[in-house]
Amino acid sequence: MPKQTFFNLTKEKQGSLINAAKKEFSRVPLHEASISNIIKDAGIPRGSFYQYFEDLEDLFFFLLHDHSQRNYERMIAIIKMNNGDLFESIVDWFKGILVMFDEPENRQYFKNAFLNMNYKIEKTFTQNMYEERRKSKFFELINLINTDNLNISNEEELYHIFKILMAVSFQNLAHAFAKELHINDVMKSFLLEIELLKKGFYKEPK
């Protein structure tokens, strides 16, 4: 996370540095990114960069954390709008994510992140959703979910259903970026998998 000196900056200066970083991470993935390009674009000395962040990775994951927080807030709003219906909410949330990721200023940035996905990146994306499930944020989310139409016995099973739905969502996003699929094609595949999950895979013998 950023050092306090970053938060002491004006919003304009913070935005300038963040925009420069997003531009660089859109150009190349994290492991190829250059601090030189970021500080040149932001108009700050190299020494100032290290007063704000430990290194490039620190800055990169700060950006992801910010997106994660906004995704969490969007999910909360969508669940409320759908009166707690988990599956309807996941579909609406996924549609919104696709639209956001497809915007020109976002597409290449998220493409680099998803096509170079590792455990730490995935955890950062999802940490506000379910990784810290014993903390207040996860309880806030699950308390909004209507479990009347879910075949579950307890909170632990609800957690795992949500985790599976998130995994399906991220797999479809990664596939979309890798194959450069149209939004309609991504949604078709996603909806099929969601319907399969709703029905269940196992057919009881007669």
PDB file of C-alpha atoms in Angstrom:
ATOM      1  CA  MET A   1       0.000   0.000   0.000  1.00  0.00           C
ATOM      2  CA  PRO A   2       1.137   3.599  -0.545  1.00  0.00           C
ATOM      3  CA  LYS A   3       3.101   5.419   2.114  1.00  0.00           C
ATOM      4  CA  GLN A   4       1.455   8.271   4.003  1.00  0.00           C
ATOM      5  CA  THR A   5       3.359  10.781   1.882  1.00  0.00           C
ATOM      6  CA  PHE A   6       1.281   9.688  -1.120  1.00  0.00           C
ATOM      7  CA  PHE A   7      -1.970  10.398   0.714  1.00  0.00           C
ATOM      8  CA  ASN A   8      -0.597  13.797   1.725  1.00  0.00           C
ATOM      9  CA  LEU A   9      -0.439  14.788  -1.947  1.00  0.00           C
ATOM     10  CA  THR A  10      -3.222  16.809  -3.534  1.00  0.00           C
ATOM     11  CA  LYS A  11      -5.869  14.802  -5.379  1.00  0.00           C
ATOM     12  CA  GLU A  12      -4.543  16.265  -8.628  1.00  0.00           C
ATOM     13  CA  LYS A  13      -1.003  14.997  -7.997  1.00  0.00           C
ATOM     14  CA  GLN A  14      -2.275  11.606  -6.845  1.00  0.00           C
ATOM     15  CA  GLY A  15      -4.359  11.349 -10.002  1.00  0.00           C
ATOM     16  CA  SER A  16      -1.430  12.299 -12.213  1.00  0.00           C
ATOM     17  CA  LEU A  17       0.718   9.517 -10.752  1.00  0.00           C
ATOM     18  CA  ILE A  18      -2.098   6.951 -10.880  1.00  0.00           C
ATOM     19  CA  ASN A  19      -2.896   7.810 -14.501  1.00  0.00           C
ATOM     20  CA  ALA A  20       0.776   7.492 -15.448  1.00  0.00           C
ATOM     21  CA  ALA A  21       0.956   4.114 -13.717  1.00  0.00           C
ATOM     22  CA  LYS A  22      -2.201   2.833 -15.398  1.00  0.00           C
ATOM     23  CA  LYS A  23      -0.825   3.966 -18.751  1.00  0.00           C
ATOM     24  CA  GLU A  24       2.380   1.996 -18.169  1.00  0.00           C
ATOM     25  CA  PHE A  25       0.588  -1.111 -16.900  1.00  0.00           C
ATOM     26  CA  SER A  26      -1.641  -0.899 -19.985  1.00  0.00           C
ATOM     27  CA  ARG A  27       1.426  -0.830 -22.217  1.00  0.00           C
ATOM     28  CA  VAL A  28       3.056  -3.908 -20.648  1.00  0.00           C
ATOM     29  CA  PRO A  29       2.426  -6.349 -17.777  1.00  0.00           C
ATOM     30  CA  LEU A  30       3.880  -5.707 -14.326  1.00  0.00           C
ATOM     31  CA  HIS A  31       7.117  -7.671 -14.848  1.00  0.00           C
ATOM     32  CA  GLU A  32       7.978  -5.553 -17.911  1.00  0.00           C
ATOM     33  CA  ALA A  33       6.864  -2.178 -16.570  1.00  0.00           C
ATOM     34  CA  SER A  34       9.288   0.710 -16.052  1.00  0.00           C
ATOM     35  CA  ILE A  35       9.400   3.201 -13.206  1.00  0.00           C
ATOM     36  CA  SER A  36      11.219   5.569 -15.576  1.00  0.00           C
ATOM     37  CA  ASN A  37       8.201   5.745 -17.869  1.00  0.00           C
ATOM     38  CA  ILE A  38       5.833   6.381 -14.969  1.00  0.00           C
ATOM     39  CA  ILE A  39       7.834   9.188 -13.354  1.00  0.00           C
ATOM     40  CA  LYS A  40       8.476  10.814 -16.730  1.00  0.00           C
ATOM     41  CA  ASP A  41       4.768  10.801 -17.566  1.00  0.00           C
ATOM     42  CA  ALA A  42       3.811  11.976 -14.057  1.00  0.00           C
ATOM     43  CA  GLY A  43       6.538  14.638 -14.018  1.00  0.00           C
ATOM     44  CA  ILE A  44       8.123  13.615 -10.717  1.00  0.00           C
ATOM     45  CA  PRO A  45      11.722  12.729  -9.702  1.00  0.00           C
ATOM     46  CA  ARG A  46      12.621   9.079  -9.125  1.00  0.00           C
ATOM     47  CA  GLY A  47      13.288   9.816  -5.457  1.00  0.00           C
ATOM     48  CA  SER A  48       9.742  11.081  -5.034  1.00  0.00           C
ATOM     49  CA  PHE A  49       8.341   7.799  -6.376  1.00  0.00           C
ATOM     50  CA  TYR A  50      10.017   5.889  -3.541  1.00  0.00           C
ATOM     51  CA  GLN A  51       8.624   8.356  -1.040  1.00  0.00           C
ATOM     52  CA  TYR A  52       5.163   7.292  -2.156  1.00  0.00           C
ATOM     53  CA  PHE A  53       5.547   3.568  -2.928  1.00  0.00           C
ATOM     54  CA  GLU A  54       7.984   0.807  -2.027  1.00  0.00           C
ATOM     55  CA  ASP A  55       8.341  -0.332  -5.643  1.00  0.00           C
ATOM     56  CA  LEU A  56       6.410  -1.003  -8.851  1.00  0.00           C
ATOM     57  CA  GLU A  57       4.602  -3.999  -7.369  1.00  0.00           C
ATOM     58  CA  ASP A  58       3.382  -1.871  -4.468  1.00  0.00           C
ATOM     59  CA  LEU A  59       1.865   0.615  -6.923  1.00  0.00           C
ATOM     60  CA  PHE A  60       0.408  -2.110  -9.147  1.00  0.00           C
ATOM     61  CA  PHE A  61      -1.395  -3.840  -6.301  1.00  0.00           C
ATOM     62  CA  PHE A  62      -2.644  -0.535  -4.942  1.00  0.00           C
ATOM     63  CA  LEU A  63      -4.432  -0.011  -8.263  1.00  0.00           C
ATOM     64  CA  LEU A  64      -5.886  -3.522  -8.160  1.00  0.00           C
ATOM     65  CA  HIS A  65      -7.029  -3.059  -4.585  1.00  0.00           C
ATOM     66  CA  ASP A  66      -8.844   0.120  -5.596  1.00  0.00           C
ATOM     67  CA  HIS A  67     -10.654  -1.765  -8.390  1.00  0.00           C
ATOM     68  CA  SER A  68     -11.451  -4.576  -5.961  1.00  0.00           C
ATOM     69  CA  GLN A  69     -13.086  -2.133  -3.554  1.00  0.00           C
ATOM     70  CA  ARG A  70     -15.205  -0.622  -6.306  1.00  0.00           C
ATOM     71  CA  ASN A  71     -16.215  -4.091  -7.543  1.00  0.00           C
ATOM     72  CA  TYR A  72     -17.280  -4.989  -4.016  1.00  0.00           C
ATOM     73  CA  GLU A  73     -19.380  -1.846  -3.704  1.00  0.00           C
ATOM     74  CA  ARG A  74     -20.946  -2.558  -7.097  1.00  0.00           C
ATOM     75  CA  MET A  75     -21.777  -6.112  -6.028  1.00  0.00           C
ATOM     76  CA  ILE A  76     -23.443  -4.882  -2.826  1.00  0.00           C
ATOM     77  CA  ALA A  77     -25.607  -2.449  -4.805  1.00  0.00           C
ATOM     78  CA  ILE A  78     -26.573  -5.123  -7.351  1.00  0.00           C
ATOM     79  CA  ILE A  79     -27.533  -7.696  -4.696  1.00  0.00           C
ATOM     80  CA  LYS A  80     -29.764  -5.105  -3.045  1.00  0.00           C
ATOM     81  CA  MET A  81     -31.312  -4.231  -6.409  1.00  0.00           C
ATOM     82  CA  ASN A  82     -32.057  -7.931  -7.061  1.00  0.00           C
ATOM     83  CA  ASN A  83     -33.564  -8.475  -3.614  1.00  0.00           C
ATOM     84  CA  GLY A  84     -30.818 -10.871  -2.598  1.00  0.00           C
ATOM     85  CA  ASP A  85     -30.980 -13.215  -5.612  1.00  0.00           C
ATOM     86  CA  LEU A  86     -27.384 -14.445  -5.830  1.00  0.00           C
ATOM     87  CA  PHE A  87     -27.447 -15.853  -9.361  1.00  0.00           C
ATOM     88  CA  GLU A  88     -29.222 -12.862 -10.879  1.00  0.00           C
ATOM     89  CA  SER A  89     -26.777 -10.585  -9.096  1.00  0.00           C
ATOM     90  CA  ILE A  90     -23.725 -12.453 -10.386  1.00  0.00           C
ATOM     91  CA  VAL A  91     -25.016 -12.190 -13.952  1.00  0.00           C
ATOM     92  CA  ASP A  92     -25.715  -8.444 -13.648  1.00  0.00           C
ATOM     93  CA  TRP A  93     -22.355  -7.865 -11.969  1.00  0.00           C
ATOM     94  CA  PHE A  94     -20.526  -9.804 -14.682  1.00  0.00           C
ATOM     95  CA  LYS A  95     -22.268  -7.808 -17.439  1.00  0.00           C
ATOM     96  CA  GLY A  96     -21.149  -4.591 -15.767  1.00  0.00           C
ATOM     97  CA  ILE A  97     -17.579  -5.847 -15.445  1.00  0.00           C
ATOM     98  CA  LEU A  98     -17.486  -6.755 -19.146  1.00  0.00           C
ATOM     99  CA  VAL A  99     -18.688  -3.298 -20.151  1.00  0.00           C
ATOM    100  CA  MET A 100     -16.167  -1.599 -17.869  1.00  0.00           C
ATOM    101  CA  PHE A 101     -13.285  -3.793 -19.028  1.00  0.00           C
ATOM    102  CA  ASP A 102     -14.193  -3.211 -22.680  1.00  0.00           C
ATOM    103  CA  GLU A 103     -13.808   0.562 -22.430  1.00  0.00           C
ATOM    104  CA  PRO A 104     -10.710   1.658 -24.391  1.00  0.00           C
ATOM    105  CA  GLU A 105      -8.987   3.200 -21.352  1.00  0.00           C
ATOM    106  CA  ASN A 106      -9.436  -0.006 -19.334  1.00  0.00           C
ATOM    107  CA  ARG A 107      -9.162  -2.894 -21.781  1.00  0.00           C
ATOM    108  CA  GLN A 108      -5.406  -3.220 -22.217  1.00  0.00           C
ATOM    109  CA  TYR A 109      -4.732  -2.625 -18.518  1.00  0.00           C
ATOM    110  CA  PHE A 110      -7.028  -5.450 -17.432  1.00  0.00           C
ATOM    111  CA  LYS A 111      -5.919  -7.650 -20.292  1.00  0.00           C
ATOM    112  CA  ASN A 112      -2.328  -7.463 -19.034  1.00  0.00           C
ATOM    113  CA  ALA A 113      -3.499  -8.213 -15.496  1.00  0.00           C
ATOM    114  CA  PHE A 114      -5.696 -11.181 -16.421  1.00  0.00           C
ATOM    115  CA  LEU A 115      -3.313 -12.776 -18.898  1.00  0.00           C
ATOM    116  CA  ASN A 116      -0.566 -12.635 -16.281  1.00  0.00           C
ATOM    117  CA  MET A 117      -2.830 -13.747 -13.446  1.00  0.00           C
ATOM    118  CA  ASN A 118      -1.246 -15.397 -10.427  1.00  0.00           C
ATOM    119  CA  TYR A 119      -2.489 -16.177  -6.939  1.00  0.00           C
ATOM    120  CA  LYS A 120      -1.579 -12.744  -5.561  1.00  0.00           C
ATOM    121  CA  ILE A 121      -3.328 -10.873  -8.378  1.00  0.00           C
ATOM    122  CA  GLU A 122      -6.452 -13.029  -8.093  1.00  0.00           C
ATOM    123  CA  LYS A 123      -6.518 -12.603  -4.322  1.00  0.00           C
ATOM    124  CA  THR A 124      -6.232  -8.828  -4.651  1.00  0.00           C
ATOM    125  CA  PHE A 125      -9.098  -8.717  -7.146  1.00  0.00           C
ATOM    126  CA  THR A 126     -11.341 -10.799  -4.904  1.00  0.00           C
ATOM    127  CA  GLN A 127     -10.242  -9.881  -1.397  1.00  0.00           C
ATOM    128  CA  ASN A 128     -13.207  -7.582  -0.787  1.00  0.00           C
ATOM    129  CA  MET A 129     -15.564 -10.269  -2.088  1.00  0.00           C
ATOM    130  CA  TYR A 130     -14.767 -13.352  -0.077  1.00  0.00           C
ATOM    131  CA  GLU A 131     -11.107 -13.849   0.874  1.00  0.00           C
ATOM    132  CA  GLU A 132     -11.566 -12.216   4.267  1.00  0.00           C
ATOM    133  CA  ARG A 133     -14.737 -14.115   4.968  1.00  0.00           C
ATOM    134  CA  ARG A 134     -14.479 -13.911   8.752  1.00  0.00           C
ATOM    135  CA  LYS A 135     -14.435 -10.132   8.657  1.00  0.00           C
ATOM    136  CA  SER A 136     -17.261  -7.633   8.495  1.00  0.00           C
ATOM    137  CA  LYS A 137     -17.241  -7.100   4.724  1.00  0.00           C
ATOM    138  CA  PHE A 138     -18.036 -10.704   3.905  1.00  0.00           C
ATOM    139  CA  PHE A 139     -20.783 -10.784   6.511  1.00  0.00           C
ATOM    140  CA  GLU A 140     -22.218  -7.595   5.036  1.00  0.00           C
ATOM    141  CA  LEU A 141     -22.388  -9.266   1.650  1.00  0.00           C
ATOM    142  CA  ILE A 142     -23.815 -12.640   2.642  1.00  0.00           C
ATOM    143  CA  ASN A 143     -26.408 -11.067   4.922  1.00  0.00           C
ATOM    144  CA  LEU A 144     -27.913  -9.492   1.803  1.00  0.00           C
ATOM    145  CA  ILE A 145     -28.252 -12.816  -0.025  1.00  0.00           C
ATOM    146  CA  ASN A 146     -31.646 -14.514  -0.058  1.00  0.00           C
ATOM    147  CA  THR A 147     -30.934 -18.179   0.696  1.00  0.00           C
ATOM    148  CA  ASP A 148     -34.526 -19.375   0.283  1.00  0.00           C
ATOM    149  CA  ASN A 149     -33.859 -20.577  -3.267  1.00  0.00           C
ATOM    150  CA  LEU A 150     -30.375 -21.957  -2.591  1.00  0.00           C
ATOM    151  CA  ASN A 151     -29.722 -25.606  -1.795  1.00  0.00           C
ATOM    152  CA  ILE A 152     -27.412 -24.942   1.138  1.00  0.00           C
ATOM    153  CA  SER A 153     -27.309 -25.920   4.799  1.00  0.00           C
ATOM    154  CA  ASN A 154     -25.066 -23.299   6.345  1.00  0.00           C
ATOM    155  CA  GLU A 155     -22.912 -20.216   5.853  1.00  0.00           C
ATOM    156  CA  GLU A 156     -19.861 -22.276   4.950  1.00  0.00           C
ATOM    157  CA  GLU A 157     -21.653 -23.741   1.926  1.00  0.00           C
ATOM    158  CA  LEU A 158     -22.804 -20.267   0.886  1.00  0.00           C
ATOM    159  CA  TYR A 159     -19.191 -19.106   1.026  1.00  0.00           C
ATOM    160  CA  HIS A 160     -18.125 -21.916  -1.314  1.00  0.00           C
ATOM    161  CA  ILE A 161     -20.984 -21.264  -3.745  1.00  0.00           C
ATOM    162  CA  PHE A 162     -19.895 -17.649  -3.940  1.00  0.00           C
ATOM    163  CA  LYS A 163     -16.275 -18.692  -4.396  1.00  0.00           C
ATOM    164  CA  ILE A 164     -17.228 -21.032  -7.277  1.00  0.00           C
ATOM    165  CA  LEU A 165     -19.239 -18.272  -8.953  1.00  0.00           C
ATOM    166  CA  MET A 166     -16.284 -15.896  -8.679  1.00  0.00           C
ATOM    167  CA  ALA A 167     -13.959 -18.549 -10.131  1.00  0.00           C
ATOM    168  CA  VAL A 168     -16.295 -19.056 -13.100  1.00  0.00           C
ATOM    169  CA  SER A 169     -16.455 -15.284 -13.596  1.00  0.00           C
ATOM    170  CA  PHE A 170     -12.690 -14.808 -13.586  1.00  0.00           C
ATOM    171  CA  GLN A 171     -12.089 -17.819 -15.829  1.00  0.00           C
ATOM    172  CA  ASN A 172     -14.483 -16.379 -18.392  1.00  0.00           C
ATOM    173  CA  LEU A 173     -12.823 -12.966 -18.188  1.00  0.00           C
ATOM    174  CA  ALA A 174      -9.371 -14.453 -18.702  1.00  0.00           C
ATOM    175  CA  HIS A 175     -10.652 -16.506 -21.652  1.00  0.00           C
ATOM    176  CA  ALA A 176     -12.271 -13.407 -23.146  1.00  0.00           C
ATOM    177  CA  PHE A 177      -8.999 -11.494 -23.042  1.00  0.00           C
ATOM    178  CA  ALA A 178      -6.918 -14.416 -24.308  1.00  0.00           C
ATOM    179  CA  LYS A 179      -9.218 -15.042 -27.292  1.00  0.00           C
ATOM    180  CA  GLU A 180     -10.265 -11.383 -27.742  1.00  0.00           C
ATOM    181  CA  LEU A 181     -13.904 -12.424 -27.705  1.00  0.00           C
ATOM    182  CA  HIS A 182     -16.868 -10.146 -28.286  1.00  0.00           C
ATOM    183  CA  ILE A 183     -18.941  -9.294 -25.209  1.00  0.00           C
ATOM    184  CA  ASN A 184     -21.941 -11.215 -26.570  1.00  0.00           C
ATOM    185  CA  ASP A 185     -19.880 -14.391 -26.990  1.00  0.00           C
ATOM    186  CA  VAL A 186     -18.471 -14.065 -23.473  1.00  0.00           C
ATOM    187  CA  MET A 187     -21.943 -13.629 -21.998  1.00  0.00           C
ATOM    188  CA  LYS A 188     -23.287 -16.637 -23.912  1.00  0.00           C
ATOM    189  CA  SER A 189     -20.613 -18.909 -22.442  1.00  0.00           C
ATOM    190  CA  PHE A 190     -20.953 -17.402 -18.972  1.00  0.00           C
ATOM    191  CA  LEU A 191     -24.738 -17.770 -18.883  1.00  0.00           C
ATOM    192  CA  LEU A 192     -24.483 -21.407 -19.972  1.00  0.00           C
ATOM    193  CA  GLU A 193     -22.108 -22.179 -17.115  1.00  0.00           C
ATOM    194  CA  ILE A 194     -24.274 -20.297 -14.621  1.00  0.00           C
ATOM    195  CA  GLU A 195     -27.337 -22.280 -15.722  1.00  0.00           C
ATOM    196  CA  LEU A 196     -25.383 -25.534 -15.332  1.00  0.00           C
ATOM    197  CA  LEU A 197     -24.420 -24.539 -11.805  1.00  0.00           C
ATOM    198  CA  LYS A 198     -28.020 -23.677 -10.983  1.00  0.00           C
ATOM    199  CA  LYS A 199     -29.228 -27.084 -12.212  1.00  0.00           C
ATOM    200  CA  GLY A 200     -26.403 -29.084 -10.689  1.00  0.00           C
ATOM    201  CA  PHE A 201     -24.265 -31.680 -12.470  1.00  0.00           C
ATOM    202  CA  TYR A 202     -25.354 -34.926 -10.906  1.00  0.00           C
ATOM    203  CA  LYS A 203     -28.457 -36.756 -12.040  1.00  0.00           C
ATOM    204  CA  GLU A 204     -29.963 -39.007  -9.414  1.00  0.00           C
ATOM    205  CA  PRO A 205     -30.550 -42.567 -10.711  1.00  0.00           C
ATOM    206  CA  LYS A 206     -34.204 -43.533 -11.125  1.00  0.00           C
TER     207      LYS A 206
END
